[in-house]
């Protein structure tokens, strides 16, 4: 990994404006290795922060809170604008860091850096539009109003699949609102988070306003971040399993929470759909980030009348996807994050096959001759796979696959499609392909999901409210709504003479 600016490779926690090794002298091991999932190459040895460092970081965030919230919105916006500009200036290095530690193709990493930066720019602008209300009074001798104030110290725990965008989607609104923050990135991908924070430091964001703990003891660090009395809110992106643990911990001291959790996105391809358009969308969504995306299509429900045509078109196109090292420009599918992830995905496939599914493509371990790039760890890759005749009660369509596997199912009526789509505890994103506007409206309304894409899978950006219902989460990120998650509404009643 050759960065144009090697000083972006940070390996320590950042607390109160200082880069430091763990202060927990009894911690073992002292460092942990960050590796390239495609090759196994060790990229860096990173300090193994613990719950003690997390506590110090919370106190640093608390100490910085008074001054940061005391700035004008315009002053806070100015810092965020500088940070945004630095992220974009360093897009190439940040993308290379991401591909190296996470594996995604370099073009996807570059796109994620721009997406990540967009949250900082957007919330720099939103900082200046935090308004209260004047409420028409119901008593002549009272005047009623509300103001918005920052929640206080926020903690954020982020995942490895989008290591930069999931961080800025939290830090941007938190800082814009006047909160200070402690971030704990995933141990698989700490380098992206540390580089972003190094740029925040260069932008002049004052000491203590942003703090980062890197460490392998997620549960120990997480417990401090979810329970410390100085913390007023925890915001989490990750699995529903861990989200439930954090919700339980945060409940003990009634903290505010935002939860961006797992998904099980269906796509409903109706008989009147434009098949080419639907296939293009399904491939773009399913195989992005090797299928390791919370909103990527997990199940394809296709109308029985067009099943044959749709499947042929899909097969032709998926066969041309190239698997390998993310820095090779022709590669469209990188490695999965760990070897355990490959084993898990393959177990889901094997179980579906044992229960009546048929492999139209892939479904077996990756072979070396199909991989692009040198020095690759073959067992970290999984081939693009399409399974037909998948039964609705199999784990493959009831769990988040998080791999490049596409299960096909058919439906005969709209009601059947909607019932299958809604038969999950998840409710993050769903997609529809149809050329009938009335159908699009009615089905969008009937789907129990926080986000619906109609003839479109590219649904995310900084301007929309991202989030799920049911066990996919609580709250929204991005858009004009995203900043409310970091604000309290205070009501003031002024008595008059
Ligand atoms: N809804 C969204 O916006 C969104 C976005 C991206 C990813 N996700 C979800 O994230 C998951 C994939 O990410 P992941 O595998 O990193 O998820 P994960 O839940 O295993 O880990 C997420 C973060 O939580 C930390 N963590 C793990 N155990 C913990 C514990 N006991 N206490 C505190 N923190 C703990 C991890 O170190 C990591 O930083 C998928 O389910 C995906 O759908 C959701
Ligand atoms: N793909 C999502 C993140 C979930 O994994 C996004 O684009 O924000």
XYZ file of C-alpha atoms and ligand atoms in Angstrom:
549
model
C 0.000 0.000 0.000
C 1.774 3.172 -1.200
C 0.035 6.307 -0.007
C 0.852 9.687 -1.544
C 0.697 11.027 1.997
C 2.045 8.293 4.324
C 1.204 10.395 7.389
C -2.440 9.375 6.872
C -1.585 5.890 8.114
C -2.340 6.208 11.834
C -2.143 3.355 14.314
C -3.058 4.942 17.654
C -6.155 6.118 19.483
C -6.947 9.828 19.184
C -8.044 11.276 22.506
C -8.216 14.923 23.579
C -6.284 15.939 20.467
C -3.405 13.480 21.100
C -2.438 10.341 19.205
C -1.681 7.772 21.884
C -1.149 4.087 22.517
C -3.473 2.331 24.919
C -3.075 3.693 28.432
C -4.147 0.352 29.850
C -0.757 -1.101 30.724
C -2.212 -4.473 31.662
C -3.916 -4.882 28.277
C -2.848 -7.878 26.207
C -2.002 -7.977 23.425
C -0.736 -4.403 23.172
C -1.380 -4.214 19.432
C -3.498 -6.018 16.855
C -2.811 -6.602 13.183
C -4.914 -5.038 10.443
C -4.681 -7.224 7.363
C -5.618 -7.036 3.716
C -8.469 -9.574 3.373
C -7.512 -10.316 -0.233
C -3.889 -11.259 0.460
C -3.458 -11.659 4.207
C -0.717 -8.991 4.118
C -0.328 -7.172 7.444
C -0.985 -3.496 6.740
C -0.380 -2.137 10.237
C -0.098 -3.019 13.901
C -2.646 -0.880 15.694
C -2.737 -0.096 19.407
C -5.245 -2.299 21.207
C -7.382 0.243 23.057
C -9.621 -0.962 25.873
C -12.445 0.151 28.136
C -9.953 2.358 30.078
C -9.144 4.341 26.927
C -12.859 4.545 26.150
C -13.452 6.116 29.553
C -10.679 8.650 29.000
C -12.145 9.494 25.596
C -15.618 10.076 27.038
C -14.144 12.441 29.630
C -12.235 14.276 26.870
C -15.442 14.655 24.851
C -17.221 15.934 27.943
C -14.452 18.464 28.651
C -14.654 19.802 25.064
C -18.446 19.999 24.988
C -18.964 23.424 26.580
C -16.735 25.314 24.147
C -17.878 23.417 21.051
C -21.577 23.876 21.709
C -20.827 27.509 22.558
C -19.565 28.261 19.037
C -21.962 29.799 16.564
C -23.421 27.441 13.979
C -21.453 29.313 11.334
C -18.178 28.666 13.171
C -18.916 24.944 13.488
C -19.935 24.855 9.826
C -16.595 26.436 8.898
C -14.656 23.603 10.551
C -16.805 21.002 8.807
C -16.327 22.681 5.410
C -12.545 22.565 5.872
C -12.745 18.890 6.819
C -14.917 18.143 3.769
C -12.378 19.814 1.465
C -9.474 17.850 2.982
C -11.320 14.539 2.597
C -11.915 15.226 -1.090
C -8.306 16.378 -1.601
C -7.134 13.058 -0.155
C -9.742 10.880 -1.868
C -7.169 8.697 -3.662
C -5.227 7.827 -0.506
C -8.371 7.286 1.558
C -9.786 4.962 -1.117
C -6.554 2.974 -1.270
C -6.540 2.578 2.513
C -10.126 1.364 2.365
C -9.599 -1.149 -0.424
C -6.477 -2.424 1.345
C -8.152 -3.107 4.681
C -11.709 -3.856 3.510
C -11.253 -5.406 0.062
C -13.874 -3.584 -2.039
C -12.973 -2.613 -5.629
C -11.088 0.671 -5.806
C -13.840 2.395 -7.830
C -16.333 1.552 -5.069
C -13.898 2.826 -2.438
C -13.454 6.125 -4.288
C -17.232 6.446 -4.540
C -17.557 5.750 -0.822
C -15.058 8.494 0.040
C -17.088 11.015 -1.983
C -20.268 9.710 -0.316
C -18.623 9.966 3.119
C -17.465 13.521 2.430
C -20.955 14.510 1.269
C -22.316 14.009 4.807
C -19.760 16.451 6.203
C -20.624 19.063 3.583
C -24.373 18.533 3.943
C -24.353 18.860 7.728
C -22.029 21.874 7.575
C -24.910 23.486 5.698
C -27.634 22.079 7.967
C -25.833 23.434 11.074
C -27.038 26.894 10.080
C -30.671 25.840 9.744
C -31.447 24.574 13.244
C -34.619 26.460 14.088
C -36.948 26.549 17.077
C -40.664 27.409 17.081
C -42.866 30.170 18.391
C -46.069 28.470 19.553
C -49.337 30.477 19.381
C -50.191 30.975 23.037
C -53.315 29.680 24.761
C -52.980 32.185 27.681
C -52.732 35.962 27.328
C -50.085 36.158 30.059
C -47.758 33.499 28.609
C -45.523 33.321 25.532
C -44.463 29.853 24.373
C -41.423 28.848 22.359
C -38.969 26.050 21.689
C -35.239 26.047 21.068
C -33.054 23.196 19.851
C -29.940 22.261 21.822
C -27.206 19.644 21.316
C -27.829 16.318 23.024
C -24.335 16.359 24.601
C -21.598 13.732 24.450
C -22.336 11.158 21.739
C -20.695 7.787 21.197
C -20.635 6.027 17.812
C -19.876 2.414 16.927
C -19.390 1.706 13.216
C -19.075 -1.390 10.984
C -16.412 -2.612 8.551
C -18.533 -2.772 5.386
C -18.692 1.005 4.805
C -15.889 2.129 7.124
C -15.866 5.790 6.078
C -19.448 6.672 5.137
C -21.004 5.080 8.211
C -18.655 7.195 10.342
C -19.250 10.567 8.667
C -23.029 9.972 8.545
C -22.853 10.129 12.369
C -20.007 12.563 13.042
C -21.279 15.173 10.549
C -24.668 15.767 12.189
C -23.314 15.322 15.728
C -20.692 18.046 15.301
C -23.030 20.308 13.345
C -25.556 20.116 16.192
C -22.900 21.061 18.767
C -22.261 17.606 20.221
C -18.824 16.083 20.838
C -18.164 12.462 19.962
C -16.221 9.272 20.716
C -16.004 6.804 17.809
C -15.241 3.088 17.928
C -14.664 1.715 14.411
C -14.698 -2.003 13.610
C -11.408 -3.740 14.430
C -11.240 -5.076 10.849
C -11.112 -1.548 9.355
C -9.729 1.014 11.824
C -7.323 2.659 9.336
C -10.047 4.414 7.336
C -11.509 5.930 10.502
C -8.117 7.039 11.814
C -7.178 8.688 8.506
C -10.466 10.603 8.429
C -9.863 11.814 11.954
C -6.281 12.831 11.086
C -7.853 15.090 8.451
C -10.327 16.449 11.003
C -7.321 17.353 13.151
C -5.719 19.116 10.128
C -8.968 20.997 9.603
C -8.436 22.455 13.079
C -11.387 20.789 14.798
C -10.528 21.437 18.452
C -9.076 18.801 20.776
C -11.656 16.544 22.406
C -14.429 17.285 19.912
C -13.676 14.048 18.019
C -12.043 11.078 19.753
C -11.381 7.585 18.389
C -10.788 4.341 20.239
C -9.418 1.435 18.256
C -9.320 -1.970 19.877
C -10.309 -5.583 19.621
C -12.366 -5.727 22.814
C -15.569 -4.485 21.194
C -17.781 -5.648 24.048
C -15.645 -3.983 26.752
C -15.300 -0.699 24.877
C -18.952 -0.860 23.796
C -20.119 -1.245 27.372
C -18.388 1.991 28.412
C -19.741 3.831 25.372
C -23.291 2.644 26.055
C -23.366 3.121 29.821
C -21.005 5.933 30.883
C -22.992 8.575 32.793
C -21.434 11.426 30.774
C -22.706 9.920 27.500
C -26.140 11.205 26.439
C -26.542 9.276 23.199
C -25.207 6.216 21.435
C -25.451 5.815 17.680
C -24.703 2.399 16.208
C -24.451 0.871 12.748
C -24.017 -2.870 12.611
C -25.835 -6.115 13.143
C -29.235 -6.422 14.781
C -27.694 -8.845 17.306
C -25.201 -6.256 18.622
C -27.771 -3.459 18.306
C -30.023 -5.292 20.753
C -27.162 -5.632 23.276
C -26.405 -1.905 23.053
C -30.093 -0.977 23.333
C -30.272 -2.997 26.551
C -27.175 -1.296 27.966
C -28.273 2.203 26.946
C -31.705 1.645 28.512
C -30.139 1.437 31.991
C -29.466 5.176 31.974
C -32.163 6.116 29.426
C -29.793 7.359 26.755
C -30.901 8.516 23.341
C -30.202 5.903 20.661
C -29.944 5.627 16.888
C -29.737 2.120 15.473
C -28.891 1.352 11.838
C -29.108 -2.441 11.774
C -29.327 -5.387 9.424
C -31.573 -5.835 6.409
C -33.123 -8.508 4.194
C -34.036 -6.559 1.076
C -36.438 -8.106 -1.436
C -36.787 -6.989 -5.029
C -40.195 -7.538 -6.635
C -39.928 -7.851 -10.414
C -43.461 -7.591 -11.820
C -44.597 -9.028 -15.155
C -44.689 -5.535 -16.733
C -41.128 -4.659 -15.660
C -38.449 -3.593 -18.120
C -36.367 -6.757 -17.809
C -33.041 -5.226 -18.910
C -33.485 -2.408 -16.412
C -34.407 -4.835 -13.621
C -31.391 -7.061 -14.310
C -29.051 -4.067 -14.317
C -30.464 -2.933 -10.969
C -30.346 -6.381 -9.391
C -26.685 -6.837 -10.333
C -25.680 -3.351 -9.182
C -27.358 -3.850 -5.820
C -26.567 -7.506 -5.143
C -22.897 -7.572 -6.079
C -21.834 -4.161 -4.738
C -19.215 -4.676 -2.031
C -19.424 -8.442 -2.749
C -22.955 -8.413 -1.350
C -21.810 -7.058 2.027
C -24.213 -4.119 2.089
C -27.105 -3.635 4.472
C -29.464 -2.537 1.686
C -28.285 -4.930 -1.012
C -30.847 -7.258 -2.554
C -31.115 -10.431 -0.481
C -34.044 -12.076 -2.335
C -35.332 -11.784 -5.894
C -39.096 -12.345 -6.289
C -39.883 -12.493 -9.983
C -43.296 -12.916 -11.598
C -43.689 -16.436 -13.007
C -44.590 -15.126 -16.496
C -41.193 -13.457 -17.013
C -39.053 -15.758 -14.877
C -37.402 -17.553 -17.813
C -36.488 -14.414 -19.719
C -35.315 -12.588 -16.585
C -33.144 -15.518 -15.466
C -31.430 -15.935 -18.842
C -30.613 -12.248 -19.040
C -29.339 -12.257 -15.428
C -27.125 -15.304 -15.953
C -25.468 -13.863 -19.046
C -24.613 -10.638 -17.274
C -23.462 -12.111 -13.943
C -21.096 -14.506 -15.721
C -19.037 -11.507 -16.806
C -18.341 -10.220 -13.265
C -14.666 -10.473 -12.326
C -13.485 -11.545 -8.865
C -10.130 -10.657 -7.321
C -7.925 -7.969 -5.836
C -9.791 -4.689 -5.390
C -6.907 -2.588 -6.703
C -7.091 -4.323 -10.119
C -9.323 -1.962 -12.100
C -11.179 -4.731 -13.961
C -12.295 -6.409 -10.715
C -15.949 -5.968 -9.732
C -16.108 -8.358 -6.737
C -13.471 -8.358 -3.996
C -12.911 -10.755 -1.104
C -15.301 -11.259 1.805
C -14.121 -9.640 5.004
C -12.969 -12.860 6.737
C -12.591 -16.535 6.005
C -15.374 -17.199 8.545
C -17.660 -15.018 6.427
C -16.933 -17.226 3.392
C -17.638 -20.358 5.440
C -20.909 -18.875 6.679
C -22.080 -17.864 3.197
C -21.197 -21.280 1.802
C -23.124 -22.983 4.628
C -26.230 -20.960 3.691
C -25.827 -22.029 0.057
C -25.279 -25.690 0.957
C -28.364 -25.686 3.152
C -30.501 -24.106 0.400
C -29.252 -26.705 -2.114
C -30.076 -29.502 0.313
C -33.595 -28.069 0.538
C -34.454 -28.079 -3.149
C -32.606 -25.073 -4.582
C -30.677 -25.456 -7.832
C -27.351 -23.705 -8.543
C -27.515 -21.905 -11.904
C -24.114 -20.298 -11.315
C -21.392 -20.652 -8.645
C -22.317 -22.252 -5.336
C -18.911 -23.885 -4.915
C -15.613 -22.724 -3.452
C -13.690 -20.210 -5.553
C -11.018 -21.686 -7.800
C -7.623 -19.995 -8.243
C -7.811 -19.842 -12.058
C -10.844 -17.516 -11.859
C -9.175 -14.971 -9.555
C -7.597 -11.754 -10.843
C -4.480 -10.477 -9.055
C -1.279 -11.761 -7.499
C -0.689 -13.336 -4.084
C -4.362 -13.820 -3.292
C -5.805 -15.879 -0.417
C -8.199 -18.024 -2.422
C -10.270 -19.037 0.606
C -11.278 -15.365 1.225
C -13.266 -15.206 -2.026
C -16.697 -16.487 -2.986
C -17.890 -16.699 -6.592
C -20.963 -14.825 -7.820
C -23.743 -17.339 -7.288
C -27.343 -17.621 -8.490
C -29.659 -20.191 -6.912
C -33.058 -20.996 -8.398
C -36.103 -22.551 -6.770
C -35.099 -21.357 -3.301
C -37.664 -22.364 -0.675
C -39.142 -19.536 1.438
C -38.375 -21.264 4.743
C -34.620 -21.668 4.139
C -32.032 -19.681 6.092
C -30.660 -18.240 2.840
C -33.710 -16.023 2.395
C -34.449 -15.420 6.056
C -30.972 -14.276 7.112
C -28.795 -11.474 5.817
C -26.565 -13.328 3.317
C -23.752 -10.741 3.236
C -22.118 -12.417 0.250
C -22.445 -12.502 -3.570
C -25.317 -15.000 -3.628
C -28.628 -14.321 -5.346
C -31.659 -16.470 -4.444
C -34.498 -16.571 -7.002
C -38.145 -17.181 -6.086
C -41.335 -16.704 -8.105
C -44.791 -15.278 -7.399
C -48.113 -15.331 -9.219
C -50.086 -12.449 -7.665
C -49.232 -9.049 -6.196
C -50.597 -10.065 -2.827
C -48.367 -13.126 -2.761
C -45.302 -11.012 -3.617
C -46.072 -8.501 -0.869
C -46.661 -11.268 1.709
C -43.345 -12.964 0.923
C -41.511 -9.623 0.926
C -42.904 -8.650 4.330
C -42.342 -12.068 5.940
C -39.163 -11.036 7.766
C -38.244 -9.351 11.022
C -36.154 -6.864 9.007
C -37.470 -3.677 7.378
C -34.609 -1.656 5.902
C -34.867 -1.415 2.083
C -37.016 -3.002 -0.627
C -37.132 -2.574 -4.402
C -39.815 -2.841 -7.084
C -39.558 -3.101 -10.859
C -42.815 -2.311 -12.674
C -43.962 -0.014 -15.459
C -47.354 0.597 -13.842
C -47.408 3.740 -11.666
C -50.465 2.676 -9.696
C -48.834 -0.643 -8.906
C -45.659 1.192 -7.843
C -47.611 3.413 -5.425
C -49.740 0.639 -3.926
C -46.879 -1.798 -3.482
C -44.570 0.907 -2.042
C -47.222 1.665 0.553
C -47.773 -2.005 1.381
C -44.098 -2.871 1.861
C -43.047 -2.776 5.524
C -39.689 -1.103 4.922
C -38.063 2.231 5.755
C -36.912 2.773 2.152
C -38.336 1.654 -1.204
C -36.637 1.979 -4.599
C -38.959 2.002 -7.613
C -37.151 1.039 -10.831
C -33.990 2.231 -9.060
C -31.488 0.667 -6.654
C -29.199 3.677 -6.183
C -31.349 5.039 -3.392
C -28.790 6.423 -0.967
C -27.208 9.856 -0.697
C -26.707 12.547 1.921
C -30.029 14.242 1.082
C -32.359 11.337 1.934
C -33.477 9.904 5.303
C -31.703 6.554 5.552
C -33.080 4.049 8.047
C -35.190 1.044 8.780
C -38.250 -0.130 10.672
C -38.932 -3.357 12.598
C -35.628 -4.971 13.654
C -33.665 -2.923 11.113
C -33.410 0.001 13.440
C -34.479 3.237 15.048
C -33.981 6.754 13.702
C -32.839 8.226 10.411
C -29.438 9.325 9.116
C -28.735 11.974 6.472
C -31.218 14.551 5.087
C -32.899 17.366 7.009
C -34.089 14.756 9.551
C -30.610 13.422 10.374
C -29.611 16.344 12.564
C -32.680 16.006 14.813
C -31.175 12.781 16.139
C -28.505 14.945 17.832
C -30.784 17.695 19.148
C -33.081 18.096 22.131
C -36.142 20.297 21.891
C -36.388 22.603 24.890
C -39.708 24.298 25.578
C -39.649 27.719 27.251
C -42.740 29.344 28.745
C -42.386 33.090 29.389
C -44.837 34.514 31.884
C -45.835 38.126 31.224
C -47.046 40.788 33.673
N -28.653 -0.031 8.549
C -27.500 0.451 8.160
O -27.358 1.628 7.849
C -26.297 -0.427 8.091
C -25.165 0.040 7.421
C -24.037 -0.781 7.361
C -24.049 -2.039 7.971
N -25.160 -2.461 8.596
C -25.187 -3.799 9.207
O -23.953 -4.096 9.853
C -23.719 -5.491 9.826
C -22.330 -5.752 9.298
O -21.401 -5.106 10.056
P -20.587 -5.834 11.217
O -20.379 -7.273 10.913
O -19.398 -4.985 11.485
O -21.618 -5.775 12.409
P -21.334 -6.037 13.949
O -22.610 -5.764 14.653
O -20.676 -7.339 14.182
O -20.259 -4.941 14.317
C -20.535 -3.554 14.187
C -19.664 -2.810 15.181
O -20.021 -3.231 16.491
C -18.842 -3.663 17.174
N -19.250 -4.698 18.126
C -19.279 -6.040 17.942
N -19.721 -6.643 19.080
C -19.984 -5.665 19.971
C -20.478 -5.636 21.319
N -20.792 -6.746 21.975
N -20.633 -4.436 21.912
C -20.324 -3.283 21.262
N -19.848 -3.249 19.998
C -19.688 -4.421 19.364
C -17.913 -4.129 16.078
O -16.564 -4.129 16.517
C -18.168 -3.074 15.028
O -17.476 -1.890 15.348
C -24.777 -6.069 8.920
O -25.795 -6.610 9.706
C -25.269 -4.838 8.157
O -26.556 -4.956 7.642
C -26.279 -1.695 8.691
N -25.163 0.747 1.609
C -25.504 1.594 2.682
C -24.738 1.262 3.870
C -25.099 -0.137 4.335
O -24.352 -1.073 4.341
C -25.355 3.007 2.215
O -25.190 3.167 1.009
O -25.451 3.937 2.992
